[in-house]
């Protein structure tokens, strides 16, 4: 149960000026630059972070490489590494509310969501990969008598981690924890507008006993710090979550530098496919509304397209709109808020223009799609339900990353599969039906990394999270994520 008084006390705390973490030392950017951090809750200034440059990235990568090569972490006894990562998980749990509130102050997610999705999942992630350290090992291949072939899983070296402003703590942990568990060093670049919770996490990692230089943090602009990490010859693997446009740039940086492996977790345009025989249409309507409108739609797996069987289309869509209209929008640090702040004025303007364009392209706006609560100084938007969206409309195909739901009717399972696949994305989705054959046929037909049946968004650290098509490659979470951060080495011996 969240304590509103405790949250209110934490939101009033002064946030100090933030530094970079390089080789275990907190320091300002080499060129002295800073970036202002503004709260989307009320537009107020929160603090400043260091504006790193390529000079800082070079120092961070050099420190990470030194730490890797001298084995202070990469060759530390597995049981000791495991203890340090568990200690970090303990610290995250101990300061869960503080971390969650800090994150909400710069990114605008509802605290009711952030406490589990950010702090809770970060702790679970560090625990899970801590346990993997002394449980995942190499292999002996079944080669002929007189030979022995050892398959070693070697850490790659220096991992560059670049993450977005939504759920930075969760997504950052999904990459940092397995990279560290595999024995690598990390250079982390959070989003310039939402770095605070990850900087706090790095301080906790130090407190937990992670050796200097193993986790470095360089804050600043993507086009400067991110580019320098992407182009660096000593960064061996890049683990990225963000937009497709930045993902393309990272592939380009890799090809222009050392051909580093790039793992990309990108956008989505995920479908909720609702058949008339769904076990409980009221539950489905509630979950569909929450699956797109919580966190103001700023969720990569948001169910942003509702595909509804025509015979229930009008009634079901009206119910989703009714639920959406009743959701509480506003201050994300109020426990009762269901739709928090849009992350920035730029994001808000983009969301609103998507709604206008959808209407111009023939959609019927049932509700929402307008700026609200402007008097607070924050960036808030009412949830938009756009009905009868044609499959060639921009809003059907393009990720909005805001509280905008497009609705399209279908007549058959084949048509539903076709519509579900009619975007460049393949991140998530769901099927709602009582017919197990329909559920199986449709989930097998949709090209997406994670699909749900009669629910939406369910997952935990044991299940992989990744996209197909232009939603990316590689996965976060589960033991499969470890594969991104190791090289397989074969040693063949003649005995
Ligand atoms: P973004 O691509 O603008 O930024 C992501 C990160 O990349 C930030 O740290 C940014 O500073 C950095 N960056 C920007 N330009 C760069 C450059 N030229 N070189 C290197 N780094 C650069 O994305 P965003 O707006 O922060 O995040 C929203 C996007 O992230 C949405 O598309 C969303 O779907 C996606 N996302 C995907 C997942 C997933 O798991 N698939 C999860 C969350 C968010």
Short mmCIF file of C-alpha atoms and ligand atoms in Angstrom, two decimals:
data_model
loop_
_atom_site.label_atom_id
_atom_site.label_comp_id
_atom_site.label_asym_id
_atom_site.label_seq_id
_atom_site.Cartn_x
_atom_site.Cartn_y
_atom_site.Cartn_z
CA UNK A 1 0.00 0.00 0.00
CA UNK A 2 1.53 3.31 -1.06
CA UNK A 3 1.78 5.99 1.60
CA UNK A 4 0.71 9.36 0.13
CA UNK A 5 2.29 11.32 3.00
CA UNK A 6 5.66 9.62 2.44
CA UNK A 7 5.44 10.35 -1.29
CA UNK A 8 4.60 14.01 -0.62
CA UNK A 9 7.60 14.32 1.70
CA UNK A 10 9.94 12.78 -0.90
CA UNK A 11 8.66 15.03 -3.70
CA UNK A 12 9.68 18.09 -1.70
CA UNK A 13 13.31 17.04 -1.33
CA UNK A 14 15.88 19.14 -3.13
CA UNK A 15 17.66 17.22 -5.91
CA UNK A 16 21.38 18.05 -5.95
CA UNK A 17 23.28 18.95 -9.11
CA UNK A 18 24.21 15.65 -10.80
CA UNK A 19 27.69 14.55 -11.94
CA UNK A 20 29.13 11.87 -14.19
CA UNK A 21 30.45 8.62 -12.72
CA UNK A 22 33.77 7.68 -14.30
CA UNK A 23 36.19 5.19 -12.78
CA UNK A 24 34.43 5.35 -9.42
CA UNK A 25 34.65 9.15 -9.19
CA UNK A 26 31.70 11.55 -9.43
CA UNK A 27 32.84 14.51 -11.47
CA UNK A 28 31.48 17.30 -13.67
CA UNK A 29 31.65 17.05 -17.44
CA UNK A 30 35.16 17.67 -18.79
CA UNK A 31 33.98 20.78 -20.62
CA UNK A 32 31.85 21.90 -17.68
CA UNK A 33 28.50 21.82 -19.49
CA UNK A 34 25.19 21.12 -17.77
CA UNK A 35 21.64 20.35 -18.95
CA UNK A 36 18.55 21.56 -17.10
CA UNK A 37 16.06 18.90 -16.03
CA UNK A 38 12.42 19.98 -15.97
CA UNK A 39 9.55 18.17 -14.33
CA UNK A 40 6.68 17.22 -16.63
CA UNK A 41 4.43 17.31 -13.55
CA UNK A 42 4.33 21.11 -13.37
CA UNK A 43 7.06 22.39 -15.69
CA UNK A 44 9.28 23.37 -12.76
CA UNK A 45 13.08 23.11 -12.87
CA UNK A 46 14.30 20.07 -10.91
CA UNK A 47 18.09 20.22 -11.11
CA UNK A 48 20.88 20.02 -13.67
CA UNK A 49 22.80 17.01 -14.95
CA UNK A 50 26.30 17.03 -16.40
CA UNK A 51 26.41 17.54 -20.16
CA UNK A 52 28.99 14.96 -21.17
CA UNK A 53 30.95 15.07 -24.41
CA UNK A 54 33.12 12.63 -26.38
CA UNK A 55 35.97 13.47 -23.99
CA UNK A 56 33.97 12.06 -21.08
CA UNK A 57 32.92 9.02 -23.10
CA UNK A 58 36.57 8.34 -23.93
CA UNK A 59 37.48 8.51 -20.23
CA UNK A 60 34.56 6.26 -19.26
CA UNK A 61 35.33 3.65 -21.92
CA UNK A 62 39.02 3.67 -20.98
CA UNK A 63 38.09 3.12 -17.32
CA UNK A 64 35.67 0.34 -18.25
CA UNK A 65 38.27 -1.35 -20.44
CA UNK A 66 40.94 -1.13 -17.73
CA UNK A 67 38.55 -2.60 -15.18
CA UNK A 68 37.67 -5.40 -17.57
CA UNK A 69 41.22 -6.26 -18.49
CA UNK A 70 42.66 -6.30 -14.97
CA UNK A 71 39.88 -8.70 -13.94
CA UNK A 72 38.72 -6.78 -10.86
CA UNK A 73 35.17 -7.79 -11.76
CA UNK A 74 35.44 -10.07 -14.79
CA UNK A 75 37.62 -12.56 -12.88
CA UNK A 76 36.26 -11.96 -9.37
CA UNK A 77 34.98 -15.18 -7.73
CA UNK A 78 31.42 -15.80 -8.95
CA UNK A 79 30.10 -16.13 -5.39
CA UNK A 80 31.49 -12.66 -4.54
CA UNK A 81 30.05 -11.08 -7.66
CA UNK A 82 26.72 -12.66 -6.82
CA UNK A 83 26.80 -11.22 -3.29
CA UNK A 84 27.48 -7.71 -4.61
CA UNK A 85 24.59 -7.88 -7.04
CA UNK A 86 22.27 -9.17 -4.31
CA UNK A 87 23.43 -6.30 -2.07
CA UNK A 88 22.48 -3.89 -4.84
CA UNK A 89 19.03 -5.52 -5.08
CA UNK A 90 18.70 -5.13 -1.28
CA UNK A 91 19.51 -1.42 -1.56
CA UNK A 92 17.00 -0.93 -4.38
CA UNK A 93 14.33 -2.59 -2.25
CA UNK A 94 15.26 -0.55 0.80
CA UNK A 95 15.01 2.73 -1.17
CA UNK A 96 12.21 1.58 -3.50
CA UNK A 97 9.87 4.50 -2.85
CA UNK A 98 12.65 7.09 -2.97
CA UNK A 99 13.85 5.74 -6.32
CA UNK A 100 10.36 5.56 -7.74
CA UNK A 101 9.46 9.11 -6.68
CA UNK A 102 12.74 10.45 -8.06
CA UNK A 103 12.02 8.79 -11.39
CA UNK A 104 8.45 10.09 -11.52
CA UNK A 105 9.70 13.63 -10.89
CA UNK A 106 11.67 13.66 -14.12
CA UNK A 107 9.65 11.28 -16.32
CA UNK A 108 6.02 11.64 -15.25
CA UNK A 109 4.97 7.98 -14.84
CA UNK A 110 2.21 7.34 -12.32
CA UNK A 111 3.71 6.42 -8.94
CA UNK A 112 1.22 3.55 -8.65
CA UNK A 113 2.90 2.06 -11.72
CA UNK A 114 6.49 3.16 -11.07
CA UNK A 115 6.75 1.51 -7.67
CA UNK A 116 6.48 -1.93 -9.28
CA UNK A 117 7.54 -1.31 -12.86
CA UNK A 118 10.62 0.71 -11.92
CA UNK A 119 11.88 -0.08 -8.40
CA UNK A 120 10.26 -3.51 -8.08
CA UNK A 121 11.42 -4.76 -11.43
CA UNK A 122 14.94 -3.31 -11.04
CA UNK A 123 15.41 -5.22 -7.77
CA UNK A 124 13.99 -8.42 -9.26
CA UNK A 125 16.27 -8.06 -12.28
CA UNK A 126 19.47 -7.69 -10.23
CA UNK A 127 18.47 -10.67 -8.07
CA UNK A 128 17.68 -12.87 -11.06
CA UNK A 129 20.99 -12.21 -12.81
CA UNK A 130 22.90 -12.41 -9.51
CA UNK A 131 21.63 -15.97 -9.25
CA UNK A 132 22.60 -16.70 -12.85
CA UNK A 133 26.25 -15.87 -12.14
CA UNK A 134 27.02 -19.24 -10.57
CA UNK A 135 24.40 -21.26 -12.43
CA UNK A 136 25.01 -20.58 -16.09
CA UNK A 137 28.16 -22.22 -17.42
CA UNK A 138 29.87 -23.33 -20.61
CA UNK A 139 29.43 -26.68 -22.36
CA UNK A 140 31.35 -29.71 -23.47
CA UNK A 141 30.44 -30.59 -27.05
CA UNK A 142 29.68 -34.26 -27.90
CA UNK A 143 32.78 -34.72 -30.08
CA UNK A 144 34.39 -38.09 -31.08
CA UNK A 145 36.58 -40.10 -28.68
CA UNK A 146 40.11 -38.78 -28.46
CA UNK A 147 38.98 -35.15 -28.63
CA UNK A 148 37.59 -32.66 -26.17
CA UNK A 149 35.78 -29.50 -27.22
CA UNK A 150 35.07 -26.86 -24.57
CA UNK A 151 32.55 -24.13 -25.31
CA UNK A 152 33.36 -21.12 -23.14
CA UNK A 153 30.99 -18.22 -22.60
CA UNK A 154 33.35 -15.26 -22.39
CA UNK A 155 32.30 -11.73 -21.45
CA UNK A 156 32.59 -9.40 -24.45
CA UNK A 157 34.41 -6.58 -22.62
CA UNK A 158 32.85 -3.10 -22.61
CA UNK A 159 29.08 -2.83 -23.06
CA UNK A 160 27.53 0.51 -24.05
CA UNK A 161 24.01 0.87 -22.68
CA UNK A 162 21.75 3.61 -24.06
CA UNK A 163 18.22 3.90 -22.70
CA UNK A 164 15.11 6.06 -23.22
CA UNK A 165 13.17 8.31 -20.84
CA UNK A 166 10.31 5.91 -20.23
CA UNK A 167 10.93 3.37 -17.45
CA UNK A 168 14.67 4.18 -17.32
CA UNK A 169 15.29 2.21 -14.13
CA UNK A 170 13.58 -0.94 -15.36
CA UNK A 171 15.02 -0.85 -18.87
CA UNK A 172 18.48 0.20 -17.66
CA UNK A 173 18.48 -2.70 -15.18
CA UNK A 174 17.39 -5.15 -17.88
CA UNK A 175 20.67 -4.39 -19.66
CA UNK A 176 23.11 -3.50 -16.87
CA UNK A 177 22.33 -6.56 -14.72
CA UNK A 178 22.94 -9.29 -17.32
CA UNK A 179 25.93 -7.40 -18.75
CA UNK A 180 27.51 -7.29 -15.27
CA UNK A 181 26.47 -10.86 -14.45
CA UNK A 182 28.32 -12.04 -17.56
CA UNK A 183 31.46 -10.27 -16.28
CA UNK A 184 31.53 -7.15 -18.46
CA UNK A 185 32.10 -3.49 -17.68
CA UNK A 186 29.41 -0.98 -18.63
CA UNK A 187 29.22 2.60 -19.88
CA UNK A 188 25.66 3.81 -19.40
CA UNK A 189 23.98 6.76 -21.08
CA UNK A 190 20.51 7.55 -19.76
CA UNK A 191 18.10 9.87 -21.61
CA UNK A 192 18.99 13.52 -20.97
CA UNK A 193 15.49 14.27 -19.65
CA UNK A 194 15.26 11.24 -17.32
CA UNK A 195 18.64 10.35 -15.82
CA UNK A 196 17.96 10.78 -12.11
CA UNK A 197 16.89 7.30 -11.02
CA UNK A 198 19.73 5.65 -12.95
CA UNK A 199 22.30 7.99 -11.41
CA UNK A 200 20.96 6.98 -8.02
CA UNK A 201 21.19 3.31 -9.02
CA UNK A 202 24.86 3.80 -9.95
CA UNK A 203 25.54 5.32 -6.52
CA UNK A 204 23.86 2.31 -4.92
CA UNK A 205 26.00 -0.05 -7.01
CA UNK A 206 29.08 1.66 -5.56
CA UNK A 207 27.66 1.29 -2.06
CA UNK A 208 26.99 -2.40 -2.75
CA UNK A 209 30.69 -2.89 -3.51
CA UNK A 210 30.86 -2.89 -7.31
CA UNK A 211 34.51 -2.09 -8.06
CA UNK A 212 35.42 1.28 -9.58
CA UNK A 213 35.25 1.55 -13.35
CA UNK A 214 32.89 -1.40 -13.78
CA UNK A 215 29.79 0.78 -14.10
CA UNK A 216 30.31 4.26 -15.53
CA UNK A 217 27.58 6.79 -16.29
CA UNK A 218 27.88 9.58 -18.84
CA UNK A 219 24.82 11.82 -19.04
CA UNK A 220 24.13 14.31 -21.81
CA UNK A 221 22.68 14.56 -25.28
CA UNK A 222 22.11 11.55 -27.51
CA UNK A 223 23.66 13.21 -30.54
CA UNK A 224 26.88 13.80 -28.57
CA UNK A 225 27.30 11.20 -25.81
CA UNK A 226 25.25 8.49 -27.55
CA UNK A 227 27.07 9.04 -30.82
CA UNK A 228 30.47 8.88 -29.10
CA UNK A 229 29.54 5.56 -27.47
CA UNK A 230 28.20 4.24 -30.78
CA UNK A 231 31.37 5.19 -32.64
CA UNK A 232 33.85 4.11 -29.97
CA UNK A 233 36.35 1.48 -31.09
CA UNK A 234 36.57 -0.03 -27.60
CA UNK A 235 32.86 -0.52 -27.03
CA UNK A 236 32.26 -4.16 -27.89
CA UNK A 237 28.48 -4.42 -27.67
CA UNK A 238 25.74 -1.81 -27.74
CA UNK A 239 22.50 -2.49 -25.90
CA UNK A 240 19.89 0.08 -26.84
CA UNK A 241 16.25 0.83 -26.16
CA UNK A 242 14.60 3.75 -27.90
CA UNK A 243 13.20 4.86 -31.21
CA UNK A 244 13.77 3.26 -34.59
CA UNK A 245 15.43 6.42 -35.91
CA UNK A 246 18.14 6.27 -33.25
CA UNK A 247 18.43 2.51 -33.72
CA UNK A 248 19.27 3.06 -37.39
CA UNK A 249 21.95 5.58 -36.43
CA UNK A 250 23.54 3.12 -34.03
CA UNK A 251 23.79 0.50 -36.77
CA UNK A 252 25.47 3.15 -38.91
CA UNK A 253 27.93 4.06 -36.10
CA UNK A 254 28.75 0.37 -35.69
CA UNK A 255 29.49 -0.01 -39.39
CA UNK A 256 31.62 3.15 -39.37
CA UNK A 257 33.65 1.96 -36.37
CA UNK A 258 34.41 -1.54 -35.10
CA UNK A 259 31.26 -3.38 -36.29
CA UNK A 260 30.18 -3.78 -32.68
CA UNK A 261 27.08 -5.91 -32.14
CA UNK A 262 23.99 -3.71 -31.71
CA UNK A 263 20.97 -5.00 -29.87
CA UNK A 264 17.95 -2.81 -30.47
CA UNK A 265 14.68 -2.70 -28.52
CA UNK A 266 12.54 -0.29 -30.54
CA UNK A 267 8.98 0.90 -30.94
CA UNK A 268 5.67 -0.86 -31.36
CA UNK A 269 2.13 -0.54 -32.66
CA UNK A 270 0.68 -3.48 -30.82
CA UNK A 271 -2.80 -4.89 -31.51
CA UNK A 272 -5.46 -6.02 -29.04
CA UNK A 273 -7.57 -8.42 -31.13
CA UNK A 274 -11.00 -8.83 -29.51
CA UNK A 275 -13.39 -11.53 -30.70
CA UNK A 276 -17.07 -11.55 -29.77
CA UNK A 277 -16.55 -14.78 -27.81
CA UNK A 278 -13.99 -13.24 -25.39
CA UNK A 279 -14.58 -14.83 -21.98
CA UNK A 280 -15.51 -11.51 -20.36
CA UNK A 281 -15.96 -8.44 -22.56
CA UNK A 282 -16.10 -6.11 -19.56
CA UNK A 283 -12.69 -7.33 -18.39
CA UNK A 284 -11.40 -7.06 -21.95
CA UNK A 285 -12.62 -3.46 -22.26
CA UNK A 286 -10.96 -2.51 -18.98
CA UNK A 287 -7.68 -4.15 -19.85
CA UNK A 288 -7.68 -2.65 -23.37
CA UNK A 289 -8.20 0.85 -21.94
CA UNK A 290 -5.51 0.40 -19.29
CA UNK A 291 -3.18 -1.25 -21.80
CA UNK A 292 -2.96 1.92 -23.86
CA UNK A 293 -3.73 4.77 -21.48
CA UNK A 294 -1.65 4.04 -18.35
CA UNK A 295 1.55 6.11 -18.29
CA UNK A 296 -0.18 8.29 -20.91
CA UNK A 297 0.53 5.64 -23.54
CA UNK A 298 4.29 5.97 -23.12
CA UNK A 299 4.84 2.24 -22.98
CA UNK A 300 6.61 0.48 -25.84
CA UNK A 301 4.24 -2.50 -25.66
CA UNK A 302 1.12 -0.31 -25.33
CA UNK A 303 -1.89 -1.87 -27.05
CA UNK A 304 -2.32 1.13 -29.33
CA UNK A 305 -4.51 -0.60 -31.95
CA UNK A 306 -7.82 -2.15 -30.99
CA UNK A 307 -9.02 -4.63 -33.61
CA UNK A 308 -12.61 -5.65 -32.79
CA UNK A 309 -14.88 -8.25 -34.37
CA UNK A 310 -17.49 -6.26 -36.27
CA UNK A 311 -20.54 -7.71 -34.50
CA UNK A 312 -19.40 -6.20 -31.15
CA UNK A 313 -17.47 -3.27 -32.57
CA UNK A 314 -19.84 -0.39 -31.73
CA UNK A 315 -20.77 -1.57 -28.26
CA UNK A 316 -17.28 -2.66 -27.22
CA UNK A 317 -15.62 0.51 -28.51
CA UNK A 318 -18.16 2.67 -26.72
CA UNK A 319 -17.40 0.83 -23.47
CA UNK A 320 -13.63 1.31 -23.91
CA UNK A 321 -14.22 5.03 -24.53
CA UNK A 322 -16.42 5.23 -21.44
CA UNK A 323 -13.75 3.60 -19.27
CA UNK A 324 -11.05 5.86 -20.74
CA UNK A 325 -13.15 8.96 -20.06
CA UNK A 326 -13.47 7.93 -16.41
CA UNK A 327 -9.73 7.51 -15.82
CA UNK A 328 -8.10 10.01 -13.47
CA UNK A 329 -5.59 12.23 -15.27
CA UNK A 330 -3.12 14.43 -13.43
CA UNK A 331 -0.33 14.64 -10.88
CA UNK A 332 1.50 11.31 -11.24
CA UNK A 333 2.66 11.50 -7.62
CA UNK A 334 -0.92 11.13 -6.41
CA UNK A 335 -1.57 7.48 -5.66
CA UNK A 336 -5.03 7.66 -7.27
CA UNK A 337 -3.79 8.99 -10.64
CA UNK A 338 -4.22 6.58 -13.55
CA UNK A 339 -2.89 8.72 -16.39
CA UNK A 340 0.19 10.74 -15.49
CA UNK A 341 2.11 13.36 -17.41
CA UNK A 342 3.15 13.31 -21.03
CA UNK A 343 6.91 13.40 -20.79
CA UNK A 344 7.65 16.72 -22.49
CA UNK A 345 6.04 19.62 -24.38
CA UNK A 346 7.55 18.21 -27.61
CA UNK A 347 5.98 14.81 -27.00
CA UNK A 348 2.63 16.46 -26.20
CA UNK A 349 2.71 18.52 -29.42
CA UNK A 350 3.53 15.38 -31.40
CA UNK A 351 0.66 13.43 -29.80
CA UNK A 352 -1.84 16.21 -30.53
CA UNK A 353 -0.73 16.46 -34.14
CA UNK A 354 -1.19 12.68 -34.59
CA UNK A 355 -4.80 13.06 -33.41
CA UNK A 356 -5.46 15.94 -35.82
CA UNK A 357 -3.94 14.00 -38.68
CA UNK A 358 -6.00 10.90 -37.85
CA UNK A 359 -9.19 12.95 -37.99
CA UNK A 360 -8.10 14.51 -41.28
CA UNK A 361 -7.50 10.99 -42.61
CA UNK A 362 -11.07 9.92 -41.76
CA UNK A 363 -11.02 8.65 -38.16
CA UNK A 364 -14.00 9.35 -35.94
CA UNK A 365 -12.85 10.81 -32.62
CA UNK A 366 -15.06 9.37 -29.87
CA UNK A 367 -13.31 11.11 -26.99
CA UNK A 368 -10.17 12.97 -25.90
CA UNK A 369 -6.99 13.87 -27.68
CA UNK A 370 -6.70 17.32 -26.14
CA UNK A 371 -4.32 19.08 -23.81
CA UNK A 372 -5.75 19.25 -20.29
CA UNK A 373 -4.67 20.72 -16.94
CA UNK A 374 -2.52 23.34 -18.71
CA UNK A 375 -2.95 25.58 -15.64
CA UNK A 376 -0.69 23.22 -13.66
CA UNK A 377 2.25 24.04 -15.93
CA UNK A 378 2.55 20.29 -16.60
CA UNK A 379 2.01 18.37 -19.81
CA UNK A 380 -1.21 16.36 -19.68
CA UNK A 381 -3.47 14.96 -22.36
CA UNK A 382 -6.91 13.36 -22.33
CA UNK A 383 -7.00 9.79 -23.69
CA UNK A 384 -8.10 9.69 -27.33
CA UNK A 385 -10.26 6.93 -28.81
CA UNK A 386 -10.28 7.15 -32.60
CA UNK A 387 -12.82 4.88 -34.25
CA UNK A 388 -12.97 3.42 -37.75
CA UNK A 389 -9.30 4.00 -38.45
CA UNK A 390 -8.41 2.73 -41.92
CA UNK A 391 -5.44 0.35 -42.22
CA UNK A 392 -3.62 2.82 -44.46
CA UNK A 393 -4.05 5.74 -42.02
CA UNK A 394 -0.89 7.16 -40.45
CA UNK A 395 -2.15 6.52 -36.91
CA UNK A 396 -2.73 2.83 -37.74
CA UNK A 397 0.86 2.33 -38.83
CA UNK A 398 3.01 4.83 -36.92
CA UNK A 399 3.93 4.74 -33.25
CA UNK A 400 2.45 7.75 -31.43
CA UNK A 401 3.89 6.95 -27.99
CA UNK A 402 1.01 8.78 -26.34
CA UNK A 403 -2.54 8.14 -25.05
CA UNK A 404 -4.05 7.51 -28.48
CA UNK A 405 -6.04 4.38 -29.34
CA UNK A 406 -7.08 3.56 -32.90
CA UNK A 407 -10.00 1.18 -33.44
CA UNK A 408 -10.58 -0.92 -36.56
CA UNK A 409 -13.27 -3.59 -37.04
CA UNK A 410 -12.65 -7.01 -38.62
CA UNK A 411 -14.84 -9.85 -39.88
CA UNK A 412 -12.69 -12.99 -39.64
CA UNK A 413 -9.65 -14.39 -37.85
CA UNK A 414 -7.69 -14.22 -41.15
CA UNK A 415 -8.51 -10.54 -41.54
CA UNK A 416 -7.56 -9.90 -37.90
CA UNK A 417 -4.14 -11.55 -38.44
CA UNK A 418 -3.63 -9.56 -41.64
CA UNK A 419 -4.51 -6.26 -39.91
CA UNK A 420 -2.39 -7.10 -36.86
CA UNK A 421 0.62 -7.64 -39.10
CA UNK A 422 0.02 -4.57 -41.28
CA UNK A 423 2.70 -2.39 -39.64
CA UNK A 424 6.47 -2.41 -39.65
CA UNK A 425 6.44 -3.29 -35.93
CA UNK A 426 6.21 -6.61 -34.11
CA UNK A 427 6.58 -5.98 -30.40
CA UNK A 428 3.49 -7.17 -28.53
CA UNK A 429 -0.24 -7.85 -28.78
CA UNK A 430 -3.13 -9.87 -27.42
CA UNK A 431 -6.02 -12.04 -28.52
CA UNK A 432 -9.29 -12.17 -26.62
CA UNK A 433 -11.37 -15.31 -27.28
CA UNK A 434 -12.81 -18.38 -25.53
CA UNK A 435 -11.86 -20.58 -28.45
CA UNK A 436 -8.45 -22.18 -27.89
CA UNK A 437 -8.04 -22.91 -31.60
CA UNK A 438 -8.65 -19.25 -32.49
CA UNK A 439 -6.24 -18.17 -29.73
CA UNK A 440 -3.55 -20.50 -31.03
CA UNK A 441 -4.12 -19.70 -34.72
CA UNK A 442 -4.04 -15.93 -34.17
CA UNK A 443 -1.06 -15.87 -31.78
CA UNK A 444 0.89 -18.05 -34.22
CA UNK A 445 -0.15 -15.79 -37.12
CA UNK A 446 0.95 -12.49 -35.57
CA UNK A 447 4.63 -11.64 -35.97
CA UNK A 448 5.39 -10.19 -32.53
CA UNK A 449 7.88 -10.88 -29.77
CA UNK A 450 5.32 -11.30 -26.99
CA UNK A 451 1.64 -12.09 -27.24
CA UNK A 452 -1.04 -12.49 -24.61
CA UNK A 453 -4.28 -14.42 -24.48
CA UNK A 454 -7.20 -12.94 -22.53
CA UNK A 455 -4.90 -10.52 -20.74
CA UNK A 456 -2.44 -7.82 -21.72
CA UNK A 457 1.15 -7.04 -20.79
CA UNK A 458 1.69 -9.93 -18.39
CA UNK A 459 5.36 -10.90 -18.01
CA UNK A 460 8.11 -11.26 -15.47
CA UNK A 461 11.88 -11.44 -15.40
CA UNK A 462 11.84 -15.11 -16.51
CA UNK A 463 10.27 -14.27 -19.91
CA UNK A 464 12.16 -12.66 -22.80
CA UNK A 465 11.25 -9.17 -23.99
CA UNK A 466 12.11 -8.33 -27.56
CA UNK A 467 10.68 -7.43 -30.90
CA UNK A 468 10.33 -8.86 -34.38
CA UNK A 469 10.48 -6.87 -37.63
CA UNK A 470 11.40 -3.22 -37.00
CA UNK A 471 10.70 -3.53 -33.28
CA UNK A 472 14.25 -4.71 -32.90
CA UNK A 473 16.48 -7.71 -32.34
CA UNK A 474 17.81 -9.63 -29.36
CA UNK A 475 15.94 -9.79 -26.06
CA UNK A 476 16.04 -8.28 -22.61
CA UNK A 477 15.11 -10.41 -19.55
CA UNK A 478 15.30 -14.17 -19.03
CA UNK A 479 18.48 -16.22 -19.33
CA UNK A 480 18.41 -15.58 -23.10
CA UNK A 481 19.47 -11.96 -22.47
CA UNK A 482 22.83 -13.20 -21.21
CA UNK A 483 23.69 -14.35 -24.74
CA UNK A 484 23.97 -10.70 -25.85
CA UNK A 485 26.81 -10.08 -23.45
CA UNK A 486 29.03 -13.10 -24.10
CA UNK A 487 31.14 -14.42 -26.93
CA UNK A 488 31.15 -18.18 -27.46
CA UNK A 489 34.68 -19.54 -27.68
CA UNK A 490 35.45 -23.11 -28.77
CA UNK A 491 38.60 -24.85 -27.62
CA UNK A 492 39.11 -28.15 -29.50
CA UNK A 493 41.72 -30.49 -28.00
CA UNK A 494 43.29 -33.62 -29.44
CA UNK A 495 43.85 -35.86 -26.45
P1 LIG B 1 15.21 8.04 -28.52
O1 LIG B 1 15.63 7.09 -29.57
O2 LIG B 1 14.97 9.44 -28.90
O3 LIG B 1 16.27 8.09 -27.35
C1 LIG B 1 16.72 6.92 -26.70
C2 LIG B 1 18.13 7.15 -26.19
O4 LIG B 1 18.98 7.32 -27.32
C3 LIG B 1 18.29 8.39 -25.33
O5 LIG B 1 19.22 8.14 -24.30
C4 LIG B 1 18.86 9.40 -26.32
O6 LIG B 1 19.62 10.42 -25.71
C5 LIG B 1 19.74 8.50 -27.17
N1 LIG B 1 20.04 9.07 -28.49
C6 LIG B 1 19.33 9.98 -29.19
N2 LIG B 1 19.96 10.28 -30.35
C7 LIG B 1 21.07 9.52 -30.39
C8 LIG B 1 22.13 9.37 -31.33
N3 LIG B 1 22.18 10.08 -32.46
N4 LIG B 1 23.11 8.49 -31.06
C9 LIG B 1 23.07 7.73 -29.93
N5 LIG B 1 22.12 7.87 -28.99
C10 LIG B 1 21.13 8.74 -29.21
O7 LIG B 1 13.91 7.41 -27.84
P2 LIG B 1 13.03 8.02 -26.67
O8 LIG B 1 12.15 9.08 -27.24
O9 LIG B 1 13.87 8.34 -25.49
O10 LIG B 1 12.15 6.75 -26.27
C11 LIG B 1 10.94 6.43 -26.86
C12 LIG B 1 11.11 5.28 -27.83
O11 LIG B 1 11.66 4.14 -27.16
C13 LIG B 1 9.79 4.80 -28.40
O12 LIG B 1 9.95 4.54 -29.77
C14 LIG B 1 9.53 3.51 -27.64
O13 LIG B 1 8.69 2.60 -28.29
C15 LIG B 1 10.91 2.98 -27.48
N6 LIG B 1 10.94 1.99 -26.41
C16 LIG B 1 11.12 0.66 -26.72
C17 LIG B 1 11.12 -0.31 -25.71
C18 LIG B 1 11.33 -1.77 -26.03
O14 LIG B 1 11.63 -2.54 -25.11
N7 LIG B 1 11.18 -2.20 -27.26
C19 LIG B 1 10.95 0.09 -24.39
C20 LIG B 1 10.76 1.44 -24.11
C21 LIG B 1 10.78 2.38 -25.12
#
